[in-house]
Tab-separated table of C-alpha atoms in Angstrom:
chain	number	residue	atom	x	y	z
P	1	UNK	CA	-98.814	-182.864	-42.671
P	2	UNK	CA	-96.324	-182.236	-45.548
P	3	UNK	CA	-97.088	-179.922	-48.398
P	4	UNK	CA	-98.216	-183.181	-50.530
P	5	UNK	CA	-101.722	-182.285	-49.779
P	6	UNK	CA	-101.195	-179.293	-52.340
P	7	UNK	CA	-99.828	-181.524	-54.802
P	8	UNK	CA	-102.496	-183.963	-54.459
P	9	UNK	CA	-104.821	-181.366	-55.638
P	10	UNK	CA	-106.342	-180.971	-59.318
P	11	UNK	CA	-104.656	-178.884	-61.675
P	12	UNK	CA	-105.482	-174.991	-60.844
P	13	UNK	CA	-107.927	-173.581	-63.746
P	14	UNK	CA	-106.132	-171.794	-66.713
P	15	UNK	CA	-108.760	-170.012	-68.265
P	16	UNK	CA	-109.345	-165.885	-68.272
P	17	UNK	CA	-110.902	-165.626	-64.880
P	18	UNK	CA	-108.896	-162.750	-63.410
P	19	UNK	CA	-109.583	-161.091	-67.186
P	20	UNK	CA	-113.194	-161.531	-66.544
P	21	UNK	CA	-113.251	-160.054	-63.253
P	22	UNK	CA	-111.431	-157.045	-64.484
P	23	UNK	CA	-114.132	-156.251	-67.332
P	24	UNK	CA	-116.631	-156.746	-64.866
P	25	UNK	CA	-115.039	-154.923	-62.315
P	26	UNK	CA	-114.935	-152.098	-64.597
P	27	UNK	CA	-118.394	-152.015	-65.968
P	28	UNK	CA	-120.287	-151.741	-62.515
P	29	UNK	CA	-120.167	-148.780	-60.444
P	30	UNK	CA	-120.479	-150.603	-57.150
P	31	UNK	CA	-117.367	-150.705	-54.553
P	32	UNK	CA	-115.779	-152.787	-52.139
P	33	UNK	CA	-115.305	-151.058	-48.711
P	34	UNK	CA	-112.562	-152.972	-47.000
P	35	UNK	CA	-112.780	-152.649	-42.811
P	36	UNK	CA	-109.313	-153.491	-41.790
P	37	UNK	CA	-108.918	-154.015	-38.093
P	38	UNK	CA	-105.157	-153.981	-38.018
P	39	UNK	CA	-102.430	-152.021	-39.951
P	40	UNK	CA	-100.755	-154.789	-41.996
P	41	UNK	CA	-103.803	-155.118	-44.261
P	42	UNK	CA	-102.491	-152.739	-46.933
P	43	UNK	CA	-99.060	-154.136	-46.978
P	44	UNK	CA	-99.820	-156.160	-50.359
P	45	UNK	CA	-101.703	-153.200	-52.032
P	46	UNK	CA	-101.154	-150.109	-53.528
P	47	UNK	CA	-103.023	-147.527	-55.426
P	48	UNK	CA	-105.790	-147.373	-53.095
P	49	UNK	CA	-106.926	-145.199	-50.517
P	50	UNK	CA	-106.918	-145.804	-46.762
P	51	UNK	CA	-108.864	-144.071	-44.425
P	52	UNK	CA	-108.307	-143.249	-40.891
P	53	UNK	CA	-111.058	-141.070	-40.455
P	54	UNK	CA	-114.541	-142.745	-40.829
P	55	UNK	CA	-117.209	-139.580	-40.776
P	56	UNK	CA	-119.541	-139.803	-43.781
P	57	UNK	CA	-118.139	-136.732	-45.609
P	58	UNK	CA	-115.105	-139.336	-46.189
P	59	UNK	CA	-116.656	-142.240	-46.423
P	60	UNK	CA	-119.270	-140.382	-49.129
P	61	UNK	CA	-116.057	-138.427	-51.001
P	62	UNK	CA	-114.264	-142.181	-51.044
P	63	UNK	CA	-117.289	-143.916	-52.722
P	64	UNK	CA	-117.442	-141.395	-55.364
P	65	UNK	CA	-113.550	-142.372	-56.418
P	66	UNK	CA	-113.486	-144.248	-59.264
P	67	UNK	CA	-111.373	-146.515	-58.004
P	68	UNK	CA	-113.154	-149.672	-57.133
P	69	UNK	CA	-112.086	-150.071	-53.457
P	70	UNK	CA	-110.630	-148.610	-50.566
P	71	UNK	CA	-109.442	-149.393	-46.748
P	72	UNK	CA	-111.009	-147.881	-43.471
P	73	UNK	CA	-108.288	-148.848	-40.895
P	74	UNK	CA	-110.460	-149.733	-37.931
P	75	UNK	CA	-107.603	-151.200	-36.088
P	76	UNK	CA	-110.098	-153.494	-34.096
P	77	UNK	CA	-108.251	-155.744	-33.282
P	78	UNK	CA	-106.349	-154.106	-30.341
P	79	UNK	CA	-109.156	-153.228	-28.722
P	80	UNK	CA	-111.257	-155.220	-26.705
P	81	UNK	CA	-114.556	-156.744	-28.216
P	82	UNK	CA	-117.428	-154.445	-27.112
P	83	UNK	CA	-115.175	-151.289	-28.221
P	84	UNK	CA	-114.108	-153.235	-31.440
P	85	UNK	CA	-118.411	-153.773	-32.049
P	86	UNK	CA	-119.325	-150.330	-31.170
P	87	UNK	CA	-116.693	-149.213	-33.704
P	88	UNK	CA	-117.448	-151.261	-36.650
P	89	UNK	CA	-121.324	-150.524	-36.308
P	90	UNK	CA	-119.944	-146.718	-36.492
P	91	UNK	CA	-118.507	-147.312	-39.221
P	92	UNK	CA	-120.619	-149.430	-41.216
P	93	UNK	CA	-124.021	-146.675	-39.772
P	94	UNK	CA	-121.722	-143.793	-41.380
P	95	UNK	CA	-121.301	-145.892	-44.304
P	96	UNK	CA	-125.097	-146.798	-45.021
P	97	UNK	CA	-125.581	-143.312	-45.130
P	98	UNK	CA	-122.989	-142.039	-47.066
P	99	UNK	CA	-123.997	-144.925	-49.546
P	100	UNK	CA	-127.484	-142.938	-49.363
P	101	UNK	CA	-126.334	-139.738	-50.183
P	102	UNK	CA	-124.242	-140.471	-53.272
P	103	UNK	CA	-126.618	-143.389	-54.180
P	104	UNK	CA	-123.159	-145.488	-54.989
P	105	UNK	CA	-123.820	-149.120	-54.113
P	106	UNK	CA	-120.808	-151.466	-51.933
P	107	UNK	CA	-119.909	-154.759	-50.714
P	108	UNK	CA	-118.407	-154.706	-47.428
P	109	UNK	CA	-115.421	-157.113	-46.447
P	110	UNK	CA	-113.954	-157.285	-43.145
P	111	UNK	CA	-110.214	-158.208	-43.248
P	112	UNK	CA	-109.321	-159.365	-40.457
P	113	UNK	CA	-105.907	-162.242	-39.654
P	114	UNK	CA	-105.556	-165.167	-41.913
P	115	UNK	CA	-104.464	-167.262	-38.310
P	116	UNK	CA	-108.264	-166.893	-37.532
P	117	UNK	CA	-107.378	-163.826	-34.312
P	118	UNK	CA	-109.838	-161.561	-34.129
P	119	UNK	CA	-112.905	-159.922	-32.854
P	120	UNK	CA	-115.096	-161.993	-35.648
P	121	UNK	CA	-118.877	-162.971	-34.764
P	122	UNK	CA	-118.610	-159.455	-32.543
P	123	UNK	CA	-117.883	-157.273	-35.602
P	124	UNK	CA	-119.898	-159.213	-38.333
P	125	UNK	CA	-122.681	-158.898	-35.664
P	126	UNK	CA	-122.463	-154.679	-35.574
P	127	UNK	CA	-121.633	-154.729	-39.192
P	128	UNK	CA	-124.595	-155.920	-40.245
P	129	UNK	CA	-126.654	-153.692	-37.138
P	130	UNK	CA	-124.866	-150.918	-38.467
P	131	UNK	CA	-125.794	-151.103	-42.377
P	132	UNK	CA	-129.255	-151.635	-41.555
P	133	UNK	CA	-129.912	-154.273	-43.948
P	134	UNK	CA	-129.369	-158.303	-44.068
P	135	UNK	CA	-126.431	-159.560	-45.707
P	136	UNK	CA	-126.976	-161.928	-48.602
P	137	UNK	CA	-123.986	-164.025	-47.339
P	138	UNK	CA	-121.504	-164.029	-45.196
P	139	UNK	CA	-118.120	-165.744	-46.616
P	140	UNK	CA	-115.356	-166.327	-45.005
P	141	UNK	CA	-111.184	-166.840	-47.008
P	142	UNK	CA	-108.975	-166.717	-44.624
P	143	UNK	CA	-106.450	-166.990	-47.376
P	144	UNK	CA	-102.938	-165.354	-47.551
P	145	UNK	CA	-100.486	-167.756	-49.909
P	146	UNK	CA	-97.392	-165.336	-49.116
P	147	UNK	CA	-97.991	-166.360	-45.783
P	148	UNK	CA	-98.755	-169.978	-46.092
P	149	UNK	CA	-102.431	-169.976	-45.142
P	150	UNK	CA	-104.359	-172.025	-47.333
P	151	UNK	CA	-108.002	-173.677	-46.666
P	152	UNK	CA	-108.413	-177.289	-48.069
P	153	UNK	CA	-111.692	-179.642	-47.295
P	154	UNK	CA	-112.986	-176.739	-45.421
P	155	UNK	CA	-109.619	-177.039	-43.033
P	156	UNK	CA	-107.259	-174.060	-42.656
P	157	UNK	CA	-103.318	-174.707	-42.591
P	158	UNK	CA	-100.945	-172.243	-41.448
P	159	UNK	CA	-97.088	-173.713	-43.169
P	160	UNK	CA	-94.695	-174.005	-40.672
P	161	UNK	CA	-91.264	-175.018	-43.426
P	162	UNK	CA	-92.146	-177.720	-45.268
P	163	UNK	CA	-95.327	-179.068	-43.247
P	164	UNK	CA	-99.063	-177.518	-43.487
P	165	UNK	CA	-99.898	-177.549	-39.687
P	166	UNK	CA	-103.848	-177.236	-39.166
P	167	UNK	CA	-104.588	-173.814	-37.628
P	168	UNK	CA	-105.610	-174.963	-33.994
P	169	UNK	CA	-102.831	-177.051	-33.870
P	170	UNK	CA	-100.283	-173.575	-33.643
P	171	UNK	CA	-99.536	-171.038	-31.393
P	172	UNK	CA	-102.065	-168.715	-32.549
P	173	UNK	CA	-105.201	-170.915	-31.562
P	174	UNK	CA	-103.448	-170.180	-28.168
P	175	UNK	CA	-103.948	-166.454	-28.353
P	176	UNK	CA	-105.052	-165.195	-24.740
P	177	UNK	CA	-107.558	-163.241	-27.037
P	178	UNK	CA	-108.243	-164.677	-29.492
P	179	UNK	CA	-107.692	-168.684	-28.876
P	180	UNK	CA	-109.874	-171.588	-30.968
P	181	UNK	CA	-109.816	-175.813	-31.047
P	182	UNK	CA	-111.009	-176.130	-34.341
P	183	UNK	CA	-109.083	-175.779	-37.473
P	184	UNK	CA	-112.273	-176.868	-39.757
P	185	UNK	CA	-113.564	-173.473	-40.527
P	186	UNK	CA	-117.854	-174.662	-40.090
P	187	UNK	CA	-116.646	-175.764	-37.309
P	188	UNK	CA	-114.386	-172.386	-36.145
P	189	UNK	CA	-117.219	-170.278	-37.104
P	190	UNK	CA	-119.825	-172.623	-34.562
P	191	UNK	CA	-117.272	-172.144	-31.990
P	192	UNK	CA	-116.479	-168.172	-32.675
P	193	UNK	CA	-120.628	-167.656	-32.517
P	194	UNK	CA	-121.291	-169.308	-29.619
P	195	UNK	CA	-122.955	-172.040	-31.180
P	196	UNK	CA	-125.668	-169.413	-32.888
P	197	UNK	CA	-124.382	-170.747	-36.592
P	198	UNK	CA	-124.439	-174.692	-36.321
P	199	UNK	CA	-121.367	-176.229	-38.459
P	200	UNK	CA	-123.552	-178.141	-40.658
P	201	UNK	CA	-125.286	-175.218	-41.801
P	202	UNK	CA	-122.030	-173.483	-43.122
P	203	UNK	CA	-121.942	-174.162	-47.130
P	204	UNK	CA	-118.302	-174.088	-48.778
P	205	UNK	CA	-117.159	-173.850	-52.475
P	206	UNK	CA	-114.503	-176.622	-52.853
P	207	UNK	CA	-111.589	-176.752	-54.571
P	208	UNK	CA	-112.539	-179.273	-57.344
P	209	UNK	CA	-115.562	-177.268	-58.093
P	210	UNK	CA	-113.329	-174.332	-58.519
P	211	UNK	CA	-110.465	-175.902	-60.552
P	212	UNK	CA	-112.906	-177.903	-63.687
P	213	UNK	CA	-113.724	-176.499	-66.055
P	214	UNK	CA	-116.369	-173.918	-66.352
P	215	UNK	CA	-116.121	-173.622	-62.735
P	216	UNK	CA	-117.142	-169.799	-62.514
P	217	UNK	CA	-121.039	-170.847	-63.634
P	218	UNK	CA	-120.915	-173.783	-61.058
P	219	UNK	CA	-119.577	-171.337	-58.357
P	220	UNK	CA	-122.675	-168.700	-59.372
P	221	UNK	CA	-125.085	-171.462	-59.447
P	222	UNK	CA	-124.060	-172.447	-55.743
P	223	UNK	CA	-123.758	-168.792	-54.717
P	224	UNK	CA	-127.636	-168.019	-55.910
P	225	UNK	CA	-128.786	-170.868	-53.938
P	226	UNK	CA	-127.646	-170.213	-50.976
P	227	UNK	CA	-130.664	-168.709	-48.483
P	228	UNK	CA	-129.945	-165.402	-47.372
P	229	UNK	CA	-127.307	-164.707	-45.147
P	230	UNK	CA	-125.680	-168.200	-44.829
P	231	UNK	CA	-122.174	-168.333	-44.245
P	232	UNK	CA	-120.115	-169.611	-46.818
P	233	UNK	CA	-116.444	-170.862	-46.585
P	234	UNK	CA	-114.082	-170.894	-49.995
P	235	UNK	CA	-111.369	-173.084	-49.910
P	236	UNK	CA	-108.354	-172.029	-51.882
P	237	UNK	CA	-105.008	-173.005	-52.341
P	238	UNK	CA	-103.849	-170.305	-55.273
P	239	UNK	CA	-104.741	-167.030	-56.794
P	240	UNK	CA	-106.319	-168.767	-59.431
P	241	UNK	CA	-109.294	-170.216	-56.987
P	242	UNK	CA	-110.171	-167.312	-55.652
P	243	UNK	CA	-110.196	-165.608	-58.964
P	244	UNK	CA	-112.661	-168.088	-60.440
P	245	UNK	CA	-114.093	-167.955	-57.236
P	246	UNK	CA	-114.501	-163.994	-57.696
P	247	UNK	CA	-115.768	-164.661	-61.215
P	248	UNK	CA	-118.420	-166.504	-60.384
């Protein structure tokens, strides 16, 4: 499939999204704790700590930074899938409690590869064992645009030149590892649990929902309906979707 499926797309939104995000950003004290379970993560960030070291005295001194966010390099991904669980639900354990101590609240997101590799019903699994408490919801953008990775209708593309090739139909759905069949991302997330979470009962934000106007409130409006901890897939196809996405 050639790149016309971008163009056939509705206008991205113009409005002050990534502005709004920023004020709100600022006003709220909570933090986003990124688990990273391979070193290229931070390539596309700066000015933001990264931790190798995952002991609450760090993980307590790092949530009371300022900053809004910071990496713990896991580096899961190499290892095999019960070490990779036991060492996210480390993590995320030492991070409930050094949440407790400095009574700073986070949002957790596990960054894992846009090509869909990695350990990922295994370490959402101890992530949420670890932090001792449900998850509201559990969504999934497997997004990278300097890469080519975008997620349209709920199907992920990886560009290869000029075409969008769906993600199971490239080398890396043949991973010895981490191999999938199914580039529709309800349906990747069936197949990646084992059949525990059904396809149909993945929700997803679309990309016409996030690209009309006043598509922030719709996006909150879906969000607060979900029930609690659905999975939720975002398509996006620019920055500006996942900032109105972000803003909602």
């Amino acid at each position: 499939m050639n790149r016309s499926i971008l163009d056939s797309l509705p206008a991205p939104a113009k409005g002050d999204d990534f502005a709004q995000v920023r004020q709100l950003v600022g006003a709220s004290r909570a933090k986003i704790v990124v688990l990273d379970d391979d070193p290229t993560g931070t390539q596309t960030v700066h000015g933001l700590d990264v931790l190798a070291d995952w002991s609450v005295s760090s993980l307590a001194a790092a949530l009371a930074d300022p900053r809004p966010c910071f990496f713990v390099l896991t580096n899961t991904r190499s290892l095999p899938e019960t070490e990779a669980a036991a060492r996210v639900g480390e993590v995320a354990s030492n991070l409930s409690a050094a949440g407790a101590a400095t009574g700073i609240d986070f949002t957790v997101a596990s960054r894992s590869d846009s090509t869909l590799r990695g350990h990922f019903a295994a370490e959402l699994g101890a992530l949420e064992r670890g932090l001792g408490r449900p998850t509201d919801a559990k969504i999934v953008i497997p997004a990278f645009f300097e890469g080519g990775r975008y997620t349209v209708d709920n199907v992920h593309y990886v560009a290869d030149g000029a075409s969008l090739v769906p993600a199971a139909q490239t080398e890396f759905a043949r991973d010895a590892t981490f191999g999938y069949h199914h580039s529709n991302l309800a349906e990747w997330i069936e197949e990646k649990s084992g059949g525990a979470v059904p396809a149909e009962g993945v929700a997803a934000i679309d990309i016409a929902t996030l690209r009309r106007p006043n598509g922030a409130r719709e996006v909150r409006r879906q969000l607060l309906a979900l029930p609690k901890g659905a999975f939720l897939v975002v398509n996006a196809a620019a920055y500006s979707d996942l900032e109105v996405f972000v803003h909602g």
